[in-house]
GROMACS .gro file of C-alpha atoms in nm:
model
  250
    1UNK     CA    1  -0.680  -2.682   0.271
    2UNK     CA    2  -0.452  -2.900   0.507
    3UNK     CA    3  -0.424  -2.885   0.847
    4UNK     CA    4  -0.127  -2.610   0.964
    5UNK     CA    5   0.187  -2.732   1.025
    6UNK     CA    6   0.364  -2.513   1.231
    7UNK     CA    7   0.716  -2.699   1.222
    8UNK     CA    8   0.636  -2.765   0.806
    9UNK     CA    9   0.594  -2.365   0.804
   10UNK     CA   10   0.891  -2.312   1.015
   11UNK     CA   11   1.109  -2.443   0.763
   12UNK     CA   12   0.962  -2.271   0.442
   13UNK     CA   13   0.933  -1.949   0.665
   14UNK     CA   14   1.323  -1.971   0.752
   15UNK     CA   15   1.374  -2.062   0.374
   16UNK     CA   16   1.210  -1.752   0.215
   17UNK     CA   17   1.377  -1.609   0.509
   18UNK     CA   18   1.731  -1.689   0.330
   19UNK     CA   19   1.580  -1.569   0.022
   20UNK     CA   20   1.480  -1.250   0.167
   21UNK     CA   21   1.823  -1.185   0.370
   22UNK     CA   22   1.995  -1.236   0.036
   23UNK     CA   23   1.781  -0.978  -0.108
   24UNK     CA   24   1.837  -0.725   0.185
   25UNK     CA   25   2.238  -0.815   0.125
   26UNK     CA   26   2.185  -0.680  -0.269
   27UNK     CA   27   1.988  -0.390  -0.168
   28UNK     CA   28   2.243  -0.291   0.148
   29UNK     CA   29   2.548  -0.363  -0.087
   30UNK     CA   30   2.470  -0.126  -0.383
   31UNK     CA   31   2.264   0.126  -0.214
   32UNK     CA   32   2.368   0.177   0.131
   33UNK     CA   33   2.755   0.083   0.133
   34UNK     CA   34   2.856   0.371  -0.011
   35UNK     CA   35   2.668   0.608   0.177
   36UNK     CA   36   2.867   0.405   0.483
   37UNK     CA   37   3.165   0.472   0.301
   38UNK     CA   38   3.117   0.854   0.231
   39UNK     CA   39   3.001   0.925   0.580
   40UNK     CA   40   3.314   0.763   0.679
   41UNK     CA   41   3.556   0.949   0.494
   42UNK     CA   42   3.409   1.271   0.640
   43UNK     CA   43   3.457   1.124   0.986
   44UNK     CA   44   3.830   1.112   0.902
   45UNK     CA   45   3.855   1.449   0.758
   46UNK     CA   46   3.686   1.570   1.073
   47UNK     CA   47   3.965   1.391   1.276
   48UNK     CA   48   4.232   1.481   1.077
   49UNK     CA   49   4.497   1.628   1.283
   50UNK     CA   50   4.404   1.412   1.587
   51UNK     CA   51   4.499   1.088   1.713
   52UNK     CA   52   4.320   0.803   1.463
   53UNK     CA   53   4.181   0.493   1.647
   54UNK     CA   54   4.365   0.209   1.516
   55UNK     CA   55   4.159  -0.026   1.228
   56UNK     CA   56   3.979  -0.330   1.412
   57UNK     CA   57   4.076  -0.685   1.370
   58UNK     CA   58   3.825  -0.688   1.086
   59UNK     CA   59   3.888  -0.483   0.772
   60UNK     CA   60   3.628  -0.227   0.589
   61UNK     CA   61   3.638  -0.442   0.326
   62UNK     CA   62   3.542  -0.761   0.482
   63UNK     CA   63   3.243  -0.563   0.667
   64UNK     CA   64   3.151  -0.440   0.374
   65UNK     CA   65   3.119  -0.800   0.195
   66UNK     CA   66   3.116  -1.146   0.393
   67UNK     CA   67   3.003  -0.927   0.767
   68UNK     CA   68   2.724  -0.788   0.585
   69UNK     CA   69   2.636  -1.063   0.367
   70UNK     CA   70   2.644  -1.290   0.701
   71UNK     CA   71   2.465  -1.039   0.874
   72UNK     CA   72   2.147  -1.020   0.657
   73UNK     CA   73   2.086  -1.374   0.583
   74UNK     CA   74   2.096  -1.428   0.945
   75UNK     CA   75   1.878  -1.171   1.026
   76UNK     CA   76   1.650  -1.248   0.708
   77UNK     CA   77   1.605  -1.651   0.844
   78UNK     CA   78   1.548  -1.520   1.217
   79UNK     CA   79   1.279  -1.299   1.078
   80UNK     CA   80   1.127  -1.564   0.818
   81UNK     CA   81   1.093  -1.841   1.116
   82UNK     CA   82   0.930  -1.539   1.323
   83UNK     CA   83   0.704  -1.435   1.066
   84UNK     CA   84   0.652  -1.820   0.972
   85UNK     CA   85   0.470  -1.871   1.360
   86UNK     CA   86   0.252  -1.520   1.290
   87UNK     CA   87   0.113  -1.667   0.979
   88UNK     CA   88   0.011  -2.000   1.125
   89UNK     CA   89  -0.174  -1.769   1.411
   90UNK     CA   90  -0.304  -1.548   1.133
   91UNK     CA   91  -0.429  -1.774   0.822
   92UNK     CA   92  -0.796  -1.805   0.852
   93UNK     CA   93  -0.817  -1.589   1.166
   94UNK     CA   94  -0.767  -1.223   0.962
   95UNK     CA   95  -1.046  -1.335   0.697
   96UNK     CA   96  -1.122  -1.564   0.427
   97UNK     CA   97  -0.782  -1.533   0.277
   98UNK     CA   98  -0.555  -1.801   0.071
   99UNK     CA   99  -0.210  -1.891   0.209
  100UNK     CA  100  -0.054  -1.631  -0.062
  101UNK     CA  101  -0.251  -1.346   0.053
  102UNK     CA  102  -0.222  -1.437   0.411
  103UNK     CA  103   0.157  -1.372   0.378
  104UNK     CA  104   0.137  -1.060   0.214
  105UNK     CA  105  -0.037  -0.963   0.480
  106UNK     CA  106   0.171  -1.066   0.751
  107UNK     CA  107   0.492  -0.984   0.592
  108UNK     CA  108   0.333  -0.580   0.526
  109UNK     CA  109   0.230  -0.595   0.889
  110UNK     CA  110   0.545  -0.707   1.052
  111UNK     CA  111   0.741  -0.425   0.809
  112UNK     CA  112   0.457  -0.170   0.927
  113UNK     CA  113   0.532  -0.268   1.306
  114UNK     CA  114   0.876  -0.370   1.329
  115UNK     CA  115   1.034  -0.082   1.078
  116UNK     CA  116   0.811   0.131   0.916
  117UNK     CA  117   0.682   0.285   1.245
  118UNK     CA  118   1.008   0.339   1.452
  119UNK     CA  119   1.196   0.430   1.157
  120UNK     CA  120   0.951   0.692   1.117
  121UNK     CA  121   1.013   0.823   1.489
  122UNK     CA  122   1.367   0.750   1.512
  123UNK     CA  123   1.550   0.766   1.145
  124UNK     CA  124   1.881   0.566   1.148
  125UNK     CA  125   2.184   0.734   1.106
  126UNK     CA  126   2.532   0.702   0.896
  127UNK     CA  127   2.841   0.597   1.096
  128UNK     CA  128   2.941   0.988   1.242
  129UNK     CA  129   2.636   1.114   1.307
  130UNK     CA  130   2.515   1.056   1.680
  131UNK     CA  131   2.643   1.120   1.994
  132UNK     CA  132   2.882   0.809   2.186
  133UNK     CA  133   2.754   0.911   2.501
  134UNK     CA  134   2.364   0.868   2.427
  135UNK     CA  135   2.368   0.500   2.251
  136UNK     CA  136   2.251   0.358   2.547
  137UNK     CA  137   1.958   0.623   2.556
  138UNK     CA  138   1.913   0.633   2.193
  139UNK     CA  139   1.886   0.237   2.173
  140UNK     CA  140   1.634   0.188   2.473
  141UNK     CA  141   1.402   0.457   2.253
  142UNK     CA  142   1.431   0.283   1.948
  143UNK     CA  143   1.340  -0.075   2.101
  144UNK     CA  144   1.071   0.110   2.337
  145UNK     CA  145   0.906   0.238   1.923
  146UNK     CA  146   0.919  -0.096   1.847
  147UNK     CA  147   0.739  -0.288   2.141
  148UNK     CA  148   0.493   0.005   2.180
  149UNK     CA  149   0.454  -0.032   1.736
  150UNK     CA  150   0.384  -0.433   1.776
  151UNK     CA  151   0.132  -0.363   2.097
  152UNK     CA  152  -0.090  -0.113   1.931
  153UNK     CA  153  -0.062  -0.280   1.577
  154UNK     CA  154  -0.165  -0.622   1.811
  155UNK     CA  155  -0.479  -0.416   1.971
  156UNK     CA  156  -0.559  -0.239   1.554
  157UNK     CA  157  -0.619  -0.595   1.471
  158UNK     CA  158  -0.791  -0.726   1.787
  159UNK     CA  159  -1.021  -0.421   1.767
  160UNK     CA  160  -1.039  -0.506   1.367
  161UNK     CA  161  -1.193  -0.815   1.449
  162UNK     CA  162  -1.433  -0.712   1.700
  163UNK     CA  163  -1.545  -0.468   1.484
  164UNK     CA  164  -1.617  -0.662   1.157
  165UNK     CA  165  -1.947  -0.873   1.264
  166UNK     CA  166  -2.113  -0.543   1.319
  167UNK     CA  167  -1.975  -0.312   1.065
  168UNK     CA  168  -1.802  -0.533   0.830
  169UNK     CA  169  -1.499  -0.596   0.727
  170UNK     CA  170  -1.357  -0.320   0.514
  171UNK     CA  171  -1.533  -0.042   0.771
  172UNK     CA  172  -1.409  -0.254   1.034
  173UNK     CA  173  -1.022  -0.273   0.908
  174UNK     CA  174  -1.067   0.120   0.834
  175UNK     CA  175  -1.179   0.228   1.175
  176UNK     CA  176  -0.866   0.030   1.332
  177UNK     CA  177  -0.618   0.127   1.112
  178UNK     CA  178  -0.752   0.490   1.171
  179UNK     CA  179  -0.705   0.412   1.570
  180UNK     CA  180  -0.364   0.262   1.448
  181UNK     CA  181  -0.230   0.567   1.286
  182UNK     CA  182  -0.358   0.795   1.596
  183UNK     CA  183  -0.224   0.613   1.862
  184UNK     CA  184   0.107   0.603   1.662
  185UNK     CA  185   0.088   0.949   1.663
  186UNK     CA  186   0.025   1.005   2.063
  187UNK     CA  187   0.346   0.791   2.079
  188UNK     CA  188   0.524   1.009   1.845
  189UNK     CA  189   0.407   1.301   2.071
  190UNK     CA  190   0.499   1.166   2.422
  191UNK     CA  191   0.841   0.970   2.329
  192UNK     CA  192   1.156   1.223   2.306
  193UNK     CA  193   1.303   1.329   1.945
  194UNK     CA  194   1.631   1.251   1.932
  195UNK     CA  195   1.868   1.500   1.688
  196UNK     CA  196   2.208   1.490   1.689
  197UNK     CA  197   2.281   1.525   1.349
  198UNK     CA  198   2.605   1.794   1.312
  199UNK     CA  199   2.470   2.120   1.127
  200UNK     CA  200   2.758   2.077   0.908
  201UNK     CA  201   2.683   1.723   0.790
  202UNK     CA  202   2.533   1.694   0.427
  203UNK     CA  203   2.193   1.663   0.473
  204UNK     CA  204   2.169   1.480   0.115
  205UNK     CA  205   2.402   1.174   0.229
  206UNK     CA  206   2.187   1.157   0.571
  207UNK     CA  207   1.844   1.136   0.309
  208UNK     CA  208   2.058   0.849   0.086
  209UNK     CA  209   2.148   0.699   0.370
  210UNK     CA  210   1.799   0.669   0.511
  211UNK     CA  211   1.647   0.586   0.220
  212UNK     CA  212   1.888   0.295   0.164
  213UNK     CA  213   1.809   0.204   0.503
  214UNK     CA  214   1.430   0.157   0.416
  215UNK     CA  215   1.491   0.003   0.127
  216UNK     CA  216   1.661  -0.262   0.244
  217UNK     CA  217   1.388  -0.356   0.490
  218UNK     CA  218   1.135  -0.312   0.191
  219UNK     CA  219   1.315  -0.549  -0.041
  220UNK     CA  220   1.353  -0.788   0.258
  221UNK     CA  221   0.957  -0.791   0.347
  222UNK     CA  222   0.857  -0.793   0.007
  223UNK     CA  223   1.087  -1.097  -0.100
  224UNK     CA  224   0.997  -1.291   0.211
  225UNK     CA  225   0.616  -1.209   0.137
  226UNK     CA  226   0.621  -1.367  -0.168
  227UNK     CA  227   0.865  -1.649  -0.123
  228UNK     CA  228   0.676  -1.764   0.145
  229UNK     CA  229   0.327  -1.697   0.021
  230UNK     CA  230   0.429  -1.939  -0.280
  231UNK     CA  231   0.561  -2.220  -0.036
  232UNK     CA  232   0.304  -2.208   0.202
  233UNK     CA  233   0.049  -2.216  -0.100
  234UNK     CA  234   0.251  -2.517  -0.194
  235UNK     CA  235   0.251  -2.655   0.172
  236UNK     CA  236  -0.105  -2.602   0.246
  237UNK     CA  237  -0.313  -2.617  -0.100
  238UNK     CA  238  -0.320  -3.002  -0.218
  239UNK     CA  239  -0.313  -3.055  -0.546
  240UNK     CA  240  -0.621  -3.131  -0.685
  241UNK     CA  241  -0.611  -3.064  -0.993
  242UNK     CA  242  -0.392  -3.336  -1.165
  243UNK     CA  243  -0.612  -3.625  -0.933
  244UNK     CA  244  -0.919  -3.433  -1.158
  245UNK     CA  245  -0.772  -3.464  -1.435
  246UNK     CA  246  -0.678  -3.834  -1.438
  247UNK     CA  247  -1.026  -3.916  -1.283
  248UNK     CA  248  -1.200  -3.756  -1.599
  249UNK     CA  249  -0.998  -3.981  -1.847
  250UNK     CA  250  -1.083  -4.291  -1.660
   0.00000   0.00000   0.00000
């Protein structure tokens, strides 16, 4: 294997990072856009006979399209260069995996810590639900999940590691994802719920809308996983077996 190049893996992370975005964009566009749309047409009925704020400079339509589509690619490159820098700490350090495997296992980590986790504690919402005067609040809880997530998922692996020359390495990476799980829960316990959900809003659209929600983030780790699994192989793995080849018909 070559040495690790952290600026080659840069790029190739950012690239499968498009490719990922663009696969979050699919997933948000036919799954979760109408769920937006629904929850926003019973925002209206609510309002009806009030005074309607006045349609922003950018229309539901373009949101819906080019903001969103902008949106996730952005975020999908921002989060393949991230994950890019974990895998060049990771490959070789986490066990004898290849570069392929490596990724999976970064890009299941980072969706573990960065979504799974706080989503889990604090569910997103459709446009409606939530009170205007707690966003502050509700946003400092949601970031708090997600530092607290990354910490304990940094000490699973740490302990992991520690762990494996005595026990070895599947008992090892059981024990710490068992510590994982329960300090995930203590956090659960300790951190405030937040529900503001209106007893009158359907329950169904708020499950769609969550769903679509995780879904997107799904098809986003899974795509970059792979994407960049096969260019870092591609990076990293020289190809040796054509030189073989052309030495054995000499």
């Amino acid at each position: 294997m070559n040495p690790i190049s952290p600026r080659l893996l840069l790029v190739r992370g950012m690239l499968a990072g498009l490719f990922a975005g663009a696969a979050a964009f699919l997933v948000a566009y036919v799954l979760g856009e109408s769920k937006v749309d629904a929850a926003i047409a019973l925002e209206e009925a609510a309002s009806a006979g009030h005074d309607h704020a006045e349609e922003g400079p950018v229309s539901r339509a373009l949101q819906a399209t080019a903001g969103l589509g902008t949106g996730t690619l952005l975020y999908g490159v921002a989060f393949g260069g991230i994950a890019a820098l974990v895998f060049c700490y990771a490959l070789g350090r986490i066990g004898r995996f290849g570069p392929r495997a490596t990724a999976a296992l970064v890009a299941g980590g980072l969706f573990v810590t960065l979504n799974l986790v706080p989503f889990l504690k604090y569910p997103s919402n459709p446009p409606a639900v939530g009170d205007p005067d707690t966003v502050v609040t509700r946003t400092t809880l949601f970031v708090l999940m997600i530092a607290l997530s990354v910490l304990l998922g940094v000490g699973a692996l740490i302990l992991g590691r520690r762990l494996a020359p005595g026990m070895g390495n599947w008992n090892a990476s059981v024990v710490a994802s068992l510590a994982f799980v329960a300090a995930v829960g203590i956090a659960y316990a300790f951190l405030p719920a937040v529900n503001e959900v209106p007893e009158d809003f359907p329950a169904t659209l708020i499950w769609q809308f969550r769903l679509a929600t995780l879904g997107i983030q799904t098809a986003m780790w899974t795509t970059f996983g792979l994407a960049f699994g096969f260019l870092a192989e591609r990076a990293l793995v020289p190809a040796a077996a054509p030189k073989e080849a052309v030495q054995l018909t000499s």
